[in-house]
Coordinates of C-alpha atoms in Angstrom, one line a residue:
M1 CA 0.2 -0.3 -0.1
P2 CA 2.6 2.2 0.8
R3 CA 4.7 1.8 -2.4
L4 CA 1.3 2.3 -4.0
N5 CA 0.8 5.9 -2.9
R6 CA 4.3 6.6 -4.2
I7 CA 3.6 5.7 -7.4
R8 CA 0.4 7.7 -7.4
S9 CA 2.3 10.5 -6.1
A10 CA 5.1 10.3 -8.8
Y11 CA 2.6 10.1 -11.3
N12 CA 0.6 13.2 -10.2
N13 CA 4.1 15.1 -9.4
L14 CA 4.6 14.8 -13.6
S15 CA 3.7 17.3 -15.7
I16 CA 1.0 17.1 -18.1
H17 CA 3.2 16.2 -21.3
H18 CA 5.0 13.5 -19.6
K19 CA 1.7 11.8 -18.1
M20 CA 0.2 12.4 -22.2
L21 CA 3.7 11.2 -23.0
L22 CA 3.0 7.6 -20.3
L23 CA -0.6 7.4 -21.0
L24 CA -0.5 7.0 -24.9
S25 CA 2.4 4.9 -24.7
V26 CA 0.6 2.3 -22.9
L27 CA -2.2 2.0 -25.1
M28 CA -0.3 2.7 -28.1
I29 CA 1.6 -0.9 -26.8
G30 CA -1.5 -2.7 -25.8
C31 CA -3.1 -1.7 -29.0
F32 CA -0.3 -2.9 -31.1
V33 CA 0.3 -6.2 -29.4
F34 CA -3.2 -6.4 -30.0
Y35 CA -3.6 -5.5 -33.5
Q36 CA -0.3 -7.9 -34.1
L37 CA -1.9 -11.1 -32.5
V38 CA -5.6 -10.7 -34.2
L39 CA -5.8 -8.6 -36.8
G40 CA -2.4 -10.3 -38.8
Y41 CA -4.4 -13.8 -39.4
V42 CA -7.3 -11.8 -40.3
F43 CA -6.3 -9.2 -42.7
R44 CA -3.8 -11.7 -44.6
I45 CA -6.8 -13.7 -45.5
Y46 CA -8.5 -11.0 -46.0
D47 CA -6.4 -9.2 -48.1
R48 CA -5.1 -12.0 -50.2
Q49 CA -9.0 -13.2 -51.0
I50 CA -11.2 -9.8 -51.3
Y51 CA -9.5 -6.7 -51.2
E52 CA -6.8 -7.0 -53.4
K53 CA -8.7 -8.7 -56.3
S54 CA -11.4 -5.8 -55.4
S55 CA -8.9 -2.9 -55.9
Q56 CA -7.4 -4.5 -58.2
V57 CA -11.0 -4.5 -60.4
L58 CA -11.7 -1.0 -59.1
G59 CA -8.5 0.6 -59.4
T60 CA -8.1 -0.3 -63.2
S61 CA -12.2 -0.6 -64.6
S62 CA -12.4 3.3 -62.5
I63 CA -9.8 4.7 -64.3
A64 CA -10.6 3.1 -68.0
I65 CA -14.4 3.9 -67.4
E66 CA -13.3 7.7 -66.1
N67 CA -11.3 7.8 -69.3
R68 CA -13.4 6.9 -71.4
L69 CA -16.4 9.3 -70.1
R70 CA -13.3 11.8 -70.4
E71 CA -13.2 11.2 -73.9
V72 CA -17.3 12.1 -74.1
E73 CA -16.3 15.4 -72.1
G74 CA -13.8 16.3 -75.0
L75 CA -16.1 15.4 -77.6
S76 CA -18.8 17.9 -76.1
F77 CA -15.5 20.5 -76.5
R78 CA -14.6 19.7 -80.1
V79 CA -18.5 19.9 -81.8
L80 CA -19.1 23.5 -79.1
A81 CA -15.9 24.2 -80.7
D82 CA -16.6 23.4 -84.2
P83 CA -16.2 26.5 -86.5
V84 CA -19.5 25.1 -88.6
I85 CA -21.2 24.9 -85.6
Q86 CA -20.5 28.2 -84.1
Q87 CA -21.0 30.0 -87.3
A88 CA -24.3 28.5 -87.9
L89 CA -25.8 28.8 -84.5
G90 CA -24.3 32.1 -84.2
K91 CA -26.5 33.0 -87.3
L92 CA -29.7 31.3 -85.8
S93 CA -29.2 33.8 -82.9
G94 CA -30.0 36.6 -84.7
S95 CA -32.8 37.0 -87.3
P96 CA -32.7 34.4 -89.9
T97 CA -35.5 33.9 -92.1
S98 CA -37.6 30.6 -92.0
Y99 CA -35.5 29.3 -95.2
E100 CA -32.1 29.9 -93.8
Q101 CA -33.2 28.4 -90.2
N102 CA -33.7 25.0 -91.5
V103 CA -30.5 25.5 -94.0
L104 CA -29.0 26.4 -90.9
R105 CA -30.3 23.5 -88.7
K106 CA -30.3 21.1 -91.0
R107 CA -26.0 22.0 -92.0
V108 CA -25.8 21.5 -87.8
A109 CA -27.5 18.3 -88.0
D110 CA -24.9 17.2 -90.7
Q111 CA -22.2 17.7 -87.8
L112 CA -23.9 16.2 -85.2
I113 CA -24.3 13.4 -87.6
S114 CA -20.3 13.0 -88.1
Y115 CA -19.3 13.2 -84.7
A116 CA -22.3 11.1 -83.2
G117 CA -20.9 8.5 -86.1
S118 CA -17.6 8.4 -84.9
E119 CA -18.1 7.5 -81.5
K120 CA -19.0 4.2 -80.0
D121 CA -19.6 5.4 -76.4
V122 CA -22.4 7.8 -77.6
Y123 CA -26.0 6.8 -78.2
S124 CA -27.1 10.7 -79.5
I125 CA -25.8 14.0 -79.5
L126 CA -28.8 16.7 -79.0
L127 CA -28.6 20.2 -79.5
I128 CA -31.1 22.9 -78.4
D129 CA -30.4 26.4 -80.1
T130 CA -31.5 29.6 -78.2
R131 CA -35.2 29.4 -79.6
G132 CA -35.5 26.1 -77.6
I133 CA -35.7 23.7 -80.9
P134 CA -33.9 21.2 -81.0
I135 CA -31.3 19.9 -83.3
S136 CA -30.6 16.1 -83.1
A137 CA -28.2 12.9 -84.7
G138 CA -29.2 10.0 -83.7
N139 CA -32.1 8.2 -81.4
R140 CA -33.2 10.9 -78.4
E141 CA -36.0 8.5 -77.5
G142 CA -36.4 9.6 -73.3
I143 CA -35.4 13.2 -73.4
T144 CA -38.7 14.4 -72.8
A145 CA -39.3 18.4 -73.8
G146 CA -39.7 19.0 -70.2
M147 CA -36.5 17.2 -69.2
Q148 CA -35.1 19.2 -72.1
L149 CA -35.9 22.8 -70.3
D150 CA -34.6 21.1 -67.0
L151 CA -31.3 20.4 -69.1
V152 CA -30.6 24.0 -70.4
A153 CA -31.2 25.4 -67.0
L154 CA -28.5 22.7 -66.0
A155 CA -26.0 24.3 -68.3
E156 CA -27.2 27.7 -67.8
R157 CA -25.9 27.0 -63.8
T158 CA -22.6 25.4 -64.9
D159 CA -22.0 28.6 -67.0
G160 CA -20.2 27.0 -69.8
A161 CA -18.1 23.9 -67.8
H162 CA -19.2 20.8 -68.1
A163 CA -21.8 18.9 -66.0
W164 CA -23.4 15.6 -66.0
K165 CA -27.2 14.3 -65.6
V166 CA -28.4 11.3 -64.6
T167 CA -32.1 11.1 -65.2
A168 CA -34.7 8.7 -63.9
D169 CA -35.7 7.8 -67.4
K170 CA -33.7 4.3 -67.8
R171 CA -33.0 5.1 -71.9
A172 CA -31.3 8.4 -70.8
A173 CA -29.9 7.6 -67.9
L174 CA -26.8 9.7 -68.2
L175 CA -26.4 12.6 -70.7
S176 CA -23.3 15.1 -71.1
V177 CA -24.2 18.7 -70.6
R178 CA -22.5 21.6 -71.5
K179 CA -24.0 25.6 -72.7
I180 CA -22.3 26.7 -76.1
R181 CA -20.6 30.2 -76.7
S182 CA -19.7 31.9 -79.0
F183 CA -15.9 32.1 -79.2
T184 CA -15.0 32.6 -83.1
T185 CA -11.7 34.3 -83.8
Q186 CA -14.1 36.6 -85.5
N187 CA -16.4 37.0 -83.0
L188 CA -15.2 36.7 -78.6
T189 CA -18.6 38.1 -77.5
F190 CA -19.1 34.8 -75.7
D191 CA -22.7 34.7 -76.4
N192 CA -24.7 32.0 -75.6
L193 CA -25.6 30.0 -78.5
G194 CA -27.2 27.3 -77.1
T195 CA -27.1 23.8 -75.2
L196 CA -25.4 20.4 -76.0
I197 CA -26.5 17.4 -75.0
I198 CA -24.7 13.6 -75.6
R199 CA -26.5 10.6 -74.2
T200 CA -24.0 8.5 -73.5
R201 CA -23.3 4.5 -73.9
I202 CA -22.5 3.7 -70.0
D203 CA -23.3 0.0 -70.3
R204 CA -21.1 -0.6 -73.2
I205 CA -18.4 1.7 -71.5
I206 CA -18.5 -0.8 -68.8
E207 CA -18.9 -3.9 -70.4
D208 CA -16.1 -3.4 -72.5
Q209 CA -14.4 -2.9 -68.9
M210 CA -15.3 -6.0 -66.8
D211 CA -17.7 -9.1 -67.0
T212 CA -20.4 -7.7 -65.0
G213 CA -22.9 -11.5 -65.6
P214 CA -25.3 -12.5 -63.7
G215 CA -24.6 -14.3 -60.2
Q216 CA -21.1 -12.8 -60.4
A217 CA -19.6 -9.9 -58.9
R218 CA -21.1 -6.7 -60.0
L219 CA -20.0 -3.1 -61.1
I220 CA -22.7 -0.5 -59.1
L221 CA -21.9 3.2 -60.2
T222 CA -23.9 5.8 -57.9
D223 CA -23.8 9.4 -58.1
G224 CA -25.4 9.3 -53.9
K225 CA -28.9 9.6 -55.2
D226 CA -29.2 7.6 -58.2
I227 CA -27.9 4.4 -59.5
I228 CA -26.4 5.0 -62.9
Y229 CA -25.2 1.5 -63.9
P230 CA -26.2 -0.9 -64.5
L231 CA -29.7 -0.6 -66.0
A232 CA -31.3 -3.5 -66.2
D233 CA -33.6 -4.2 -63.1
D234 CA -31.7 -7.3 -62.3
M235 CA -29.5 -5.4 -59.7
P236 CA -28.7 -7.2 -56.5
L237 CA -29.0 -3.4 -54.8
T238 CA -31.6 -1.1 -55.0
A239 CA -30.9 3.0 -55.1
A240 CA -31.5 3.5 -52.0
E241 CA -29.3 0.6 -50.4
A242 CA -26.5 1.7 -53.1
A243 CA -26.8 5.9 -51.9
R244 CA -26.8 4.5 -48.5
T245 CA -23.6 2.4 -48.4
A246 CA -21.8 5.1 -50.3
A247 CA -22.7 7.5 -47.9
Q248 CA -21.3 5.5 -45.5
G249 CA -18.0 6.0 -47.1
K250 CA -16.3 2.5 -45.9
P251 CA -13.5 1.1 -48.2
Y252 CA -15.1 -2.5 -48.1
G253 CA -17.2 -4.6 -45.7
V254 CA -20.2 -6.8 -45.4
E255 CA -23.8 -4.9 -46.3
S256 CA -27.0 -6.5 -45.9
Y257 CA -29.5 -6.3 -48.5
A258 CA -32.9 -6.9 -49.7
G259 CA -31.1 -9.7 -51.9
G260 CA -29.4 -11.0 -49.2
E261 CA -26.0 -10.4 -47.5
Y262 CA -22.7 -9.1 -50.2
F263 CA -19.2 -8.3 -49.4
T264 CA -18.7 -4.8 -50.7
A265 CA -15.5 -2.7 -51.9
L266 CA -15.9 1.2 -52.4
M267 CA -13.8 3.8 -54.3
A268 CA -15.1 7.2 -55.1
S269 CA -14.2 9.1 -57.9
K270 CA -12.3 11.8 -58.1
N271 CA -13.1 13.6 -61.3
M272 CA -16.7 12.7 -61.7
G273 CA -17.9 12.9 -57.9
W274 CA -19.8 9.2 -57.9
T275 CA -18.4 6.3 -56.4
Y276 CA -17.9 2.9 -57.8
L277 CA -19.4 -0.3 -55.9
Y278 CA -18.2 -3.6 -56.0
V279 CA -20.5 -6.2 -54.5
T280 CA -19.8 -9.9 -54.6
P281 CA -22.5 -12.4 -52.9
F282 CA -21.5 -13.6 -49.5
D283 CA -20.3 -17.4 -48.6
E284 CA -19.7 -18.9 -45.7
M285 CA -16.0 -18.1 -45.9
F286 CA -17.1 -14.3 -45.2
R287 CA -19.1 -15.5 -42.1
Q288 CA -15.7 -17.2 -40.5
L289 CA -13.8 -13.8 -41.3
T290 CA -17.2 -11.2 -40.2
A291 CA -16.6 -13.1 -37.1
V292 CA -13.2 -12.3 -36.2
K293 CA -14.4 -9.0 -37.1
R294 CA -16.9 -9.0 -34.7
I295 CA -14.6 -9.9 -32.4
V296 CA -11.1 -7.5 -32.7
L297 CA -14.1 -4.8 -33.2
A298 CA -15.3 -5.4 -29.3
S299 CA -12.2 -5.7 -28.2
F300 CA -11.4 -2.4 -29.6
V301 CA -14.2 -1.3 -28.3
A302 CA -13.4 -1.8 -25.1
I303 CA -9.6 -0.7 -25.4
F304 CA -11.6 2.9 -26.6
L305 CA -14.1 2.9 -23.7
A306 CA -10.7 2.5 -21.9
A307 CA -9.0 5.3 -22.9
L308 CA -12.0 7.6 -22.6
L309 CA -11.9 7.1 -19.2
L310 CA -8.3 7.5 -18.3
G311 CA -8.8 10.8 -20.7
A312 CA -11.6 12.1 -18.6
M313 CA -9.1 11.7 -15.4
L314 CA -6.0 13.7 -17.5
S315 CA -8.5 16.2 -18.0
S316 CA -9.8 16.5 -14.6
S317 CA -6.1 16.8 -13.4
I318 CA -5.7 19.9 -16.3
N319 CA -9.3 21.2 -15.7
R320 CA -8.8 22.8 -12.1
P321 CA -6.2 24.9 -12.6
M322 CA -7.9 26.1 -16.0
L323 CA -11.1 26.6 -14.0
L324 CA -9.1 29.8 -12.4
L325 CA -7.8 31.6 -15.1
L326 CA -11.2 31.6 -16.4
R327 CA -13.0 33.1 -13.8
K328 CA -9.9 35.7 -14.3
M329 CA -10.2 36.0 -17.6
R330 CA -14.8 36.8 -17.2
Q331 CA -13.4 39.5 -14.5
I332 CA -11.8 41.0 -17.5
E333 CA -14.7 40.7 -20.1
K334 CA -16.5 42.4 -17.2
G335 CA -13.9 45.4 -17.5
Q336 CA -12.8 45.1 -14.4
L337 CA -9.0 45.1 -15.6
D338 CA -7.3 47.3 -12.7
R339 CA -8.7 45.1 -9.5
L340 CA -7.6 41.7 -11.8
E341 CA -4.4 43.2 -12.0
E342 CA -3.9 43.6 -8.6
Q343 CA -5.1 40.1 -7.8
S344 CA -3.0 38.0 -10.2
L345 CA 0.4 39.7 -8.5
G346 CA -1.0 37.6 -5.5
A347 CA -1.1 34.0 -4.7
V348 CA -0.3 31.4 -7.7
P349 CA -2.2 27.7 -7.7
E350 CA -0.7 25.1 -5.1
L351 CA 0.7 23.3 -8.6
S352 CA 3.0 26.2 -9.4
H353 CA 5.8 24.2 -10.2
H354 CA 3.8 22.7 -13.0
E355 CA 2.5 24.2 -16.7
A356 CA -0.2 25.6 -14.5
G357 CA 1.6 27.4 -12.8
I358 CA 3.7 29.0 -16.1
L359 CA 0.0 29.4 -17.3
H360 CA -0.7 31.9 -14.1
R361 CA 2.5 33.9 -13.8
T362 CA 2.0 34.4 -18.5
F363 CA -1.4 35.7 -17.7
T364 CA -0.3 38.1 -15.5
M365 CA 2.5 39.2 -18.2
M366 CA -0.4 39.6 -20.7
L367 CA -2.5 41.6 -18.3
Q368 CA 0.2 44.2 -17.6
R369 CA 0.7 43.7 -21.5
I370 CA -3.1 44.9 -22.3
R371 CA -2.7 47.9 -20.0
E372 CA 0.1 49.3 -22.2
L373 CA -1.7 48.2 -25.5
I374 CA -5.1 50.1 -24.2
D375 CA -2.6 53.7 -23.3
E376 CA -1.1 52.6 -26.9
N377 CA -4.5 52.3 -28.6
Y378 CA -5.7 55.6 -26.8
A379 CA -2.9 57.6 -28.0
K380 CA -3.4 56.4 -31.5
Q381 CA -7.2 57.7 -31.2
L382 CA -5.9 60.8 -30.8
T383 CA -3.8 60.8 -33.8
I384 CA -6.3 60.2 -36.0
R385 CA -8.6 62.9 -34.7
E386 CA -5.8 65.0 -35.2
A387 CA -5.5 63.9 -38.8
E388 CA -9.3 63.8 -39.7
L389 CA -9.5 67.9 -38.6
K390 CA -6.4 68.6 -40.6
A391 CA -8.5 66.8 -43.5
L392 CA -11.4 68.7 -43.0
Q393 CA -8.9 71.8 -43.2
A394 CA -8.4 71.1 -45.9
Q395 CA -11.5 70.7 -47.6
I396 CA -11.7 74.4 -47.2
N397 CA -9.3 75.8 -49.9
P398 CA -11.6 74.5 -52.9
H399 CA -14.6 76.5 -50.9
F400 CA -12.5 79.4 -50.3
L401 CA -11.4 79.9 -53.9
Y402 CA -14.9 79.5 -55.3
N403 CA -15.9 82.2 -52.9
T404 CA -13.3 84.2 -54.2
L405 CA -14.6 84.2 -57.8
E406 CA -17.9 85.0 -56.3
S407 CA -17.2 88.0 -54.8
I408 CA -14.6 89.0 -58.0
N409 CA -17.7 88.3 -59.9
W410 CA -20.4 90.5 -58.1
Q411 CA -17.5 93.5 -57.7
A412 CA -17.3 93.2 -61.5
K413 CA -20.7 93.4 -62.3
M414 CA -21.3 96.1 -59.4
N415 CA -18.5 98.5 -61.6
G416 CA -20.3 97.3 -64.8
Q417 CA -17.5 95.4 -66.0
R418 CA -19.5 93.0 -67.9
S419 CA -16.3 91.0 -70.1
I420 CA -14.8 90.6 -66.6
S421 CA -17.6 88.7 -64.7
E422 CA -18.6 86.8 -68.2
M423 CA -15.2 85.6 -67.5
V424 CA -15.5 84.7 -64.0
E425 CA -18.8 83.1 -64.2
A426 CA -17.0 80.5 -67.0
L427 CA -13.6 80.1 -65.0
G428 CA -15.7 79.2 -62.0
H429 CA -18.0 76.8 -63.6
L430 CA -14.7 75.1 -65.3
M431 CA -13.2 74.6 -61.6
R432 CA -16.5 73.2 -60.3
S433 CA -16.7 70.9 -63.4
S434 CA -13.1 69.3 -63.9
I435 CA -12.0 69.3 -60.2
S436 CA -15.4 68.8 -57.7
G437 CA -16.9 66.2 -60.2
T438 CA -16.9 62.5 -58.8
E439 CA -18.2 61.2 -62.2
D440 CA -16.4 59.4 -65.0
L441 CA -18.9 59.8 -67.3
L442 CA -20.8 62.8 -68.5
P443 CA -23.5 63.6 -70.6
L444 CA -22.7 65.6 -73.7
E445 CA -24.9 68.7 -72.8
Q446 CA -22.9 69.2 -69.6
E447 CA -19.3 68.4 -71.5
L448 CA -20.6 71.7 -74.4
E449 CA -21.4 73.6 -71.4
L450 CA -17.2 72.8 -70.3
V451 CA -16.4 74.1 -74.0
R452 CA -18.8 77.2 -73.7
S453 CA -17.5 78.4 -70.7
Y454 CA -13.6 77.7 -71.7
V455 CA -14.6 79.3 -75.0
T456 CA -16.1 82.4 -73.2
I457 CA -12.8 82.9 -72.1
Q458 CA -10.7 82.6 -75.0
A459 CA -13.6 84.9 -76.8
I460 CA -12.5 87.6 -74.2
R461 CA -9.0 87.1 -75.1
Y462 CA -9.0 86.6 -78.6
E463 CA -12.2 88.3 -79.7
E464 CA -13.0 88.6 -83.0
R465 CA -10.6 86.5 -84.3
L466 CA -12.2 83.4 -82.8
D467 CA -15.3 82.6 -84.2
F468 CA -16.7 79.4 -82.2
R469 CA -19.6 77.8 -83.9
L470 CA -21.6 74.5 -82.0
E471 CA -23.7 72.0 -84.2
A472 CA -25.1 69.6 -82.2
E473 CA -28.2 67.3 -82.4
E474 CA -30.7 67.6 -80.2
E475 CA -30.8 63.6 -79.6
A476 CA -27.0 63.5 -79.2
L477 CA -27.2 65.8 -76.1
P478 CA -28.1 63.0 -73.2
A479 CA -25.1 60.5 -74.5
L480 CA -22.6 59.7 -72.1
L481 CA -19.0 60.0 -73.0
P482 CA -15.6 60.2 -71.0
K483 CA -15.8 63.9 -68.9
L484 CA -13.3 66.1 -70.5
T485 CA -12.9 64.7 -73.8
L486 CA -14.1 67.9 -76.1
Q487 CA -12.7 70.7 -74.5
P488 CA -9.1 69.7 -74.7
L489 CA -9.5 69.2 -78.6
V490 CA -11.0 72.8 -78.4
E491 CA -7.9 74.2 -76.6
N492 CA -5.6 72.4 -79.0
A493 CA -7.3 74.2 -81.7
V494 CA -7.1 77.3 -80.2
H495 CA -3.4 76.6 -79.5
Y496 CA -2.2 74.9 -82.8
A497 CA -4.9 76.7 -84.7
L498 CA -6.2 80.2 -83.7
E499 CA -2.8 81.5 -82.3
P500 CA -0.4 80.9 -85.2
M501 CA -2.9 83.2 -87.8
I502 CA -3.9 86.6 -87.9
E503 CA -7.3 86.4 -89.2
P504 CA -10.4 85.1 -87.9
C505 CA -10.6 81.2 -87.0
V506 CA -13.7 79.0 -87.0
I507 CA -13.3 76.4 -84.8
T508 CA -16.4 74.3 -85.0
V509 CA -17.6 71.7 -83.0
S510 CA -20.5 69.0 -84.2
A511 CA -21.9 66.2 -82.3
S512 CA -24.5 63.6 -84.3
T513 CA -25.9 59.5 -83.8
S514 CA -26.2 57.4 -86.1
G515 CA -26.9 53.6 -86.0
G516 CA -26.3 53.1 -82.7
R517 CA -23.2 55.5 -82.5
L518 CA -22.3 58.5 -81.1
R519 CA -20.0 60.7 -83.5
L520 CA -18.1 64.1 -82.5
A521 CA -15.9 66.3 -84.6
V522 CA -13.9 69.4 -83.5
S523 CA -12.2 71.1 -86.8
D524 CA -10.7 74.2 -87.1
T525 CA -9.8 76.4 -90.4
G526 CA -6.1 76.6 -89.5
P527 CA -2.7 76.7 -91.0
G528 CA -3.2 72.7 -90.5
M529 CA -0.3 70.2 -89.6
P530 CA 2.2 68.0 -92.3
P531 CA 1.3 64.6 -92.7
E532 CA 4.6 63.5 -90.3
F533 CA 3.7 65.9 -87.6
V534 CA -0.1 64.3 -87.8
E535 CA 1.9 60.9 -87.8
R536 CA 3.8 61.6 -84.7
L537 CA 0.7 63.4 -83.0
R538 CA -0.9 59.7 -83.3
R539 CA 1.6 57.9 -81.7
G540 CA 2.0 60.4 -78.9
E541 CA 4.7 61.9 -79.4
V542 CA 4.1 65.5 -79.1
R543 CA 3.6 67.0 -75.5
T544 CA 0.6 69.6 -75.7
R545 CA 1.7 73.1 -74.5
G546 CA 1.4 74.1 -70.8
Q547 CA 0.1 71.3 -68.7
G548 CA -3.3 70.2 -70.7
I549 CA -4.4 66.6 -72.2
G550 CA -3.0 65.4 -75.2
L551 CA -5.0 63.5 -77.7
A552 CA -2.6 60.1 -76.8
N553 CA -4.1 60.9 -73.0
I554 CA -7.4 61.2 -75.1
A555 CA -7.1 58.2 -76.7
E556 CA -6.1 55.8 -73.9
R557 CA -9.4 57.2 -72.1
L558 CA -11.6 56.0 -74.8
R559 CA -9.5 52.9 -74.7
L560 CA -9.7 51.9 -70.8
T561 CA -13.6 52.9 -71.1
Y562 CA -14.9 51.5 -74.5
G563 CA -12.7 48.7 -74.9
G564 CA -11.6 48.4 -78.8
D565 CA -15.3 50.2 -79.4
A566 CA -14.2 53.4 -79.8
S567 CA -11.9 55.5 -82.1
L568 CA -9.9 59.1 -82.5
E569 CA -8.6 60.0 -86.2
I570 CA -7.0 63.2 -87.4
E571 CA -7.4 64.6 -90.7
S572 CA -5.2 67.4 -91.0
A573 CA -3.2 69.2 -94.3
E574 CA -1.5 72.4 -94.7
G575 CA -3.5 74.9 -95.8
K576 CA -6.7 73.4 -94.8
G577 CA -6.9 73.1 -91.7
T578 CA -7.5 70.0 -89.2
T579 CA -10.3 68.1 -87.7
V580 CA -10.2 65.4 -84.8
R581 CA -12.9 63.1 -85.1
L582 CA -14.3 60.8 -81.9
D583 CA -16.4 57.8 -82.7
M584 CA -17.6 55.7 -80.1
P585 CA -20.9 53.7 -78.4
Y586 CA -24.0 55.7 -77.6
T587 CA -25.5 55.4 -73.8
E588 CA -27.2 57.3 -72.1
E589 CA -27.7 58.3 -68.3
R590 CA -30.2 56.0 -66.9
E591 CA -33.3 57.6 -65.3
E592 CA -32.4 56.8 -61.8
T593 CA -28.9 57.9 -61.5
S594 CA -30.2 61.0 -63.4
H595 CA -32.8 61.5 -60.4
A596 CA -30.4 61.0 -57.5
K597 CA -27.9 63.2 -59.2
R598 CA -30.9 65.7 -59.1
A599 CA -31.6 65.1 -55.3
A600 CA -28.2 65.2 -54.4
G601 CA -27.8 68.8 -55.7
R602 CA -30.8 69.9 -53.8

């Protein structure tokens, strides 16, 4: 008895780390000895007669089957990428006549027949165009109109990716589904052109790989809900039984079904998301193995329960000092940091030489660090407030400038200086529009207001030498275009056309719409430019005078906004003036956006 007490005392004085090592060592040694004595015999027989054979059959068969299915998936990609099919479906998505539709569908059907006839694993190929009209090659029996709608919806959800569909109708059990998009070299819009459905001969694929005759081992494919193969009614399992076995996820075992007991081997598909079940009728030898397995299972359960009991005891020895730390942490949650910091400097648990004592000392250091972090965070908050205040002060400068311009405008009006007043008003409008605006796109009407403000300023400077003309169609005014597109072009016309001339110079801004396009032009009657200078302008090698926006900048902004659907062209000849033409898609500002802007303006 005293000796047992000494052992217990020595165990209690061990560190938590050593306790866990001792416990795990005892359990592992016991399990290892038992495993070697009992399971060694069982698994030698089991592995040799069943598992090796089943794994080999499943491994080779599943790889071969999935390779064949990937060939069908590759066939679907070749069909949708076929240039003839792409071109025909692209035209069908438009507005062809009835005769043209029939010709195009016949052309697609011929291509599908050529693909279906060359593939032995394909029953038929069905293509549903954007009008919902099917085009088939082969027998599409079993694919009803309602099923076609479901398959089109599945293709929409996968958004161009390949998908397999298992149906309840055994005549169309496995279908390959993929959306067809437009991606020819001439048309990269990726528009929807239809849905491709390939009815796959899964029975021929599997029967080519293994013998699955009656009374022998059978291969069953399930997707966790329905049985994909076999299609016949003489299956050893029902769909529900196969789904239950697949859900258990056991690599192998003995299962009881309505048709009797079977040895089952399971392998999950890595590519298709299916489960391969290889079932073999149960015989007397398997019953003996099952008895041995039950004994082993019972033994492991007993060991597991013993491990739980020892684990609970170990947890209790760890839990007691942890509860004290938990109570202190709850006090921190309530905000009692100062009081708790004083208490932590006091008593430490009795087992101070254990890891628990180290935790308590670390906890005390953590409290001190939290106090330091709180003070540091308070100082950072003060710094942030000061930065916010400076940011608000920086916003005063533009408002001060606008107010100053208003004061100058009022003083000019009081003194009868009409030209100065007009110049100040135009300058204020120009500054507000170019600095304060947050929108990247503006209606043409607002962009023309910027141009008028700029011309107002320049007209006072150049007087009768500047003859500005605006020719804008009413339909073009709501069109959106990148901000500061026309004003820099007018500014360039003033610098390069008006300034070098003595006689008056006509600068014309025109805007029109045609065929869903917005066409703008800025022309002048200046001296024009030589061809080599125009070419340098197109390449962006000529810098604008001062700090203005160059043509290369405008062309780049058009490219970023519209991609390749916008253009900037320069027409100029010496002695005949210069014209810069812009062509871009016609888009209007949404009505709700316009309402929101007016509300914000109020």
